[in-house]
XYZ file of C-alpha atoms in Angstrom:
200
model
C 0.000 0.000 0.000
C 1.000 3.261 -0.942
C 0.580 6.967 -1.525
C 1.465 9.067 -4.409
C 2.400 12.496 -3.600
C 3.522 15.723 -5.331
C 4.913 18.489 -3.872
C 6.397 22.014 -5.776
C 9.373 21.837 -3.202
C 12.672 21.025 -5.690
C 13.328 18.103 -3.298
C 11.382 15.149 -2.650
C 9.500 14.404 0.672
C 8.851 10.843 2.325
C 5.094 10.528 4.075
C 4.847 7.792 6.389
C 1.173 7.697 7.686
C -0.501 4.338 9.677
C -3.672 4.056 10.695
C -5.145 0.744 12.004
C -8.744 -0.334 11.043
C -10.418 -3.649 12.709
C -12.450 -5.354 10.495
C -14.990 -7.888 10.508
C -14.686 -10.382 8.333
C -15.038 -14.071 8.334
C -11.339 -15.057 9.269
C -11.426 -11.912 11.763
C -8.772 -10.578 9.801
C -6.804 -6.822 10.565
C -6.482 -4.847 7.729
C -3.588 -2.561 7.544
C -4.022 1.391 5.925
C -0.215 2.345 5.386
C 1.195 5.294 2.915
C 4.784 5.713 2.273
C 5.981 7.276 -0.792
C 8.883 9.014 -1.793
C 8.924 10.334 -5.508
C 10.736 13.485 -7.405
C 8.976 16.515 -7.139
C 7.313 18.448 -10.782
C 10.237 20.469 -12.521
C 7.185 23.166 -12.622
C 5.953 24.864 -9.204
C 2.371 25.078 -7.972
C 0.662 27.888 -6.851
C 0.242 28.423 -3.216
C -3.150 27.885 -2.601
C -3.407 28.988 1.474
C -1.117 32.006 1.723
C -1.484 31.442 5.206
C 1.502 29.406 6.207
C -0.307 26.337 7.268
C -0.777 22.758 5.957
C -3.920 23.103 3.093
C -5.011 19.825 5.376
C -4.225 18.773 8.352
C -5.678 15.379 10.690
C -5.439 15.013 13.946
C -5.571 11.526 15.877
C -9.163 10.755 13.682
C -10.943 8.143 14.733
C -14.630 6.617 13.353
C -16.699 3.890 14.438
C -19.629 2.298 12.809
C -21.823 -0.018 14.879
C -18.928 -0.782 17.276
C -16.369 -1.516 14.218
C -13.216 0.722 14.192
C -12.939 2.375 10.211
C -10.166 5.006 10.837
C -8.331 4.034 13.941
C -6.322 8.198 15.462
C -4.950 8.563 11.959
C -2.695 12.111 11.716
C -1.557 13.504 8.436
C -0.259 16.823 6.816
C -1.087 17.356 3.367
C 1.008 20.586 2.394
C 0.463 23.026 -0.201
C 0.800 21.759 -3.536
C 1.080 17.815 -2.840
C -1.058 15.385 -4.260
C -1.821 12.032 -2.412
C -3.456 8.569 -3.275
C -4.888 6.859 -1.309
C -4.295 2.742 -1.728
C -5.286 0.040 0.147
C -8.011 -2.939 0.170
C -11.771 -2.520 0.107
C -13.043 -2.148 3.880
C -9.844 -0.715 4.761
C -10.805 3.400 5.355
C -9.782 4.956 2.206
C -13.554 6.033 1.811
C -14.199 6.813 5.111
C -11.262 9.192 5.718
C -12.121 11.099 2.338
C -16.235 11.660 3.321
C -15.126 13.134 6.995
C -12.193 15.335 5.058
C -15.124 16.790 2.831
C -17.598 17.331 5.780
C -19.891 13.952 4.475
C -19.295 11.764 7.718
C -18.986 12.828 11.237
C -15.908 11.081 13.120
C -16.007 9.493 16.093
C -12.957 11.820 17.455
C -10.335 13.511 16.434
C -9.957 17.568 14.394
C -9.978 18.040 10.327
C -8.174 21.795 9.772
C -7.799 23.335 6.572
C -5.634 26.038 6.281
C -4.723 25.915 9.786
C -8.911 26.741 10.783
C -10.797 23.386 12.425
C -13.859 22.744 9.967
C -15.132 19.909 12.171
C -18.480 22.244 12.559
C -18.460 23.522 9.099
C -20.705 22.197 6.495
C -19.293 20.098 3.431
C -20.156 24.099 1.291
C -18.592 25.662 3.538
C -15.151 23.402 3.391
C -14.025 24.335 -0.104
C -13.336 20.646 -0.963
C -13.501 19.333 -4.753
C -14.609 15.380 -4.591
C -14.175 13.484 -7.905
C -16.489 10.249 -8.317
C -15.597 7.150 -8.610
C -18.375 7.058 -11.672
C -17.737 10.533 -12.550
C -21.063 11.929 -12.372
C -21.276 14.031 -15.008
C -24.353 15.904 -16.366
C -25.206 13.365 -19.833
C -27.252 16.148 -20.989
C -25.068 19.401 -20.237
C -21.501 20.288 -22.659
C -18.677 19.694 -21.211
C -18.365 23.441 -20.604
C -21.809 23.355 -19.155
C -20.631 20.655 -16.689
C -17.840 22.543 -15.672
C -20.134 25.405 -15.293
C -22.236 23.772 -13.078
C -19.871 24.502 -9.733
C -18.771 27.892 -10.846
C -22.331 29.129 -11.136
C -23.673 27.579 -7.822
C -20.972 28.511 -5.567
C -19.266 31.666 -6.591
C -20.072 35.289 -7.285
C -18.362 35.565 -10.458
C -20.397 37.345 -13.507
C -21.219 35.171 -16.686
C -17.812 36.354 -17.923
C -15.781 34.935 -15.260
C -16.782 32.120 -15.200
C -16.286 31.727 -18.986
C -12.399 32.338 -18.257
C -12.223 30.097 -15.448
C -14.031 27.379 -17.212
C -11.418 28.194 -20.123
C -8.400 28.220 -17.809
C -10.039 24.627 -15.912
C -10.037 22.864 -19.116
C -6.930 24.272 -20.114
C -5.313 22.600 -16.899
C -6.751 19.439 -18.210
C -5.936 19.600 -21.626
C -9.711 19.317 -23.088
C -10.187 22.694 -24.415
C -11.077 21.253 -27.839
C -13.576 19.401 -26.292
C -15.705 22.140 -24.233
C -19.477 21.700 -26.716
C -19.279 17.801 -26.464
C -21.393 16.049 -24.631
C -19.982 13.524 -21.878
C -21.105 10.534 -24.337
C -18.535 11.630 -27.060
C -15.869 11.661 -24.337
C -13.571 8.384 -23.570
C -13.834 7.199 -19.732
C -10.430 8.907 -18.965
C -11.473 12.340 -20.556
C -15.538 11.969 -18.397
C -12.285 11.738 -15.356
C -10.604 15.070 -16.533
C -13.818 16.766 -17.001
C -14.844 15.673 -13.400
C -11.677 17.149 -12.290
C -11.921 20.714 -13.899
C -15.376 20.823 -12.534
């Protein structure tokens, strides 16, 4: 098991994160969550995206219990600025489970969720500023591509229709499907419907 990271340092950087979850199963078995990565860095570097000097996510000892069954067992992790991290480990293990209570979907049992240094344990999954990507995409089959990507932009920002024409132009830009903006999801390949998920 493993996690993928990336980080706009010009170094690399190891993460070493365990977190124990008991499950039941028919040989009782333990499941393991471990990440450990260490990987080169991008030759370009990312934005900041919290100016404010503290991890964009930080966990703190989380715990959560369902029914008496331990799914994330005081699991700490810093995700800083700029990194990207997988998540990889067997089905049942917490992968899921970790991700809803990061975006405000699941309540944990114990432990703090802070992004940008501020505890958003009370804060509604809005009110987080957290992207989630579906498994099965979830795209609009009816709406453009564009239209898709629009879809965020129009419900949860204050920008003017002209806006949120650049940012949808500078989203699929970052994704490399400008080309592709009037299609509708059914013309798109499974790993493009994946792209346009994440520019939305």
């Amino acid at each position: 098991m493993s996690a993928i990271l990336r980080n706009n340092e010009p170094s690399t950087r190891t993460l070493n994160v365990r977190a124990v979850a008991e499950m039941d199963g028919p040989l009782g078995r333990r499941a393991m969550l471990e990440f450990s990565a260490r990987i080169p860095a991008r030759d370009a570097p990312m934005p900041a995206v919290h100016p404010t000097g503290h991890p964009s996510v930080e966990i703190r000892e989380l715990t959560k219990s369902f029914s008496g069954v331990t799914a994330l067992g005081g699991i700490s992790l810093c995700v800083e600025r700029g990194e990207f991290i997988s998540f990889l480990g067997p089905s049942g293990c917490g992968k899921t489970t970790l991700l809803r209570i990061i975006a405000g979907l699941t309540v944990p049992t114990s432990g703090e969720v802070r992004i940008a240094g501020r505890d958003v344990g009370r804060d509604p999954p809005y009110r987080r500023n957290i992207g989630l990507v579906f498994q099965s995409y979830a795209l609009f089959p009816h709406k453009s591509v564009a239209a898709n990507v629009n879809f965020g932009l129009r419900h949860r920002t204050s920008l003017n229709p002209r806006e949120r024409s650049v940012a949808i132009d500078e989203a699929l830009s970052l994704v490399r499907l400008q080309q592709y903006r009037d299609r509708k999801p059914s013309e798109l390949s499974g790993g493009q419907q994946q792209r346009v998920a994440l520019a939305r």
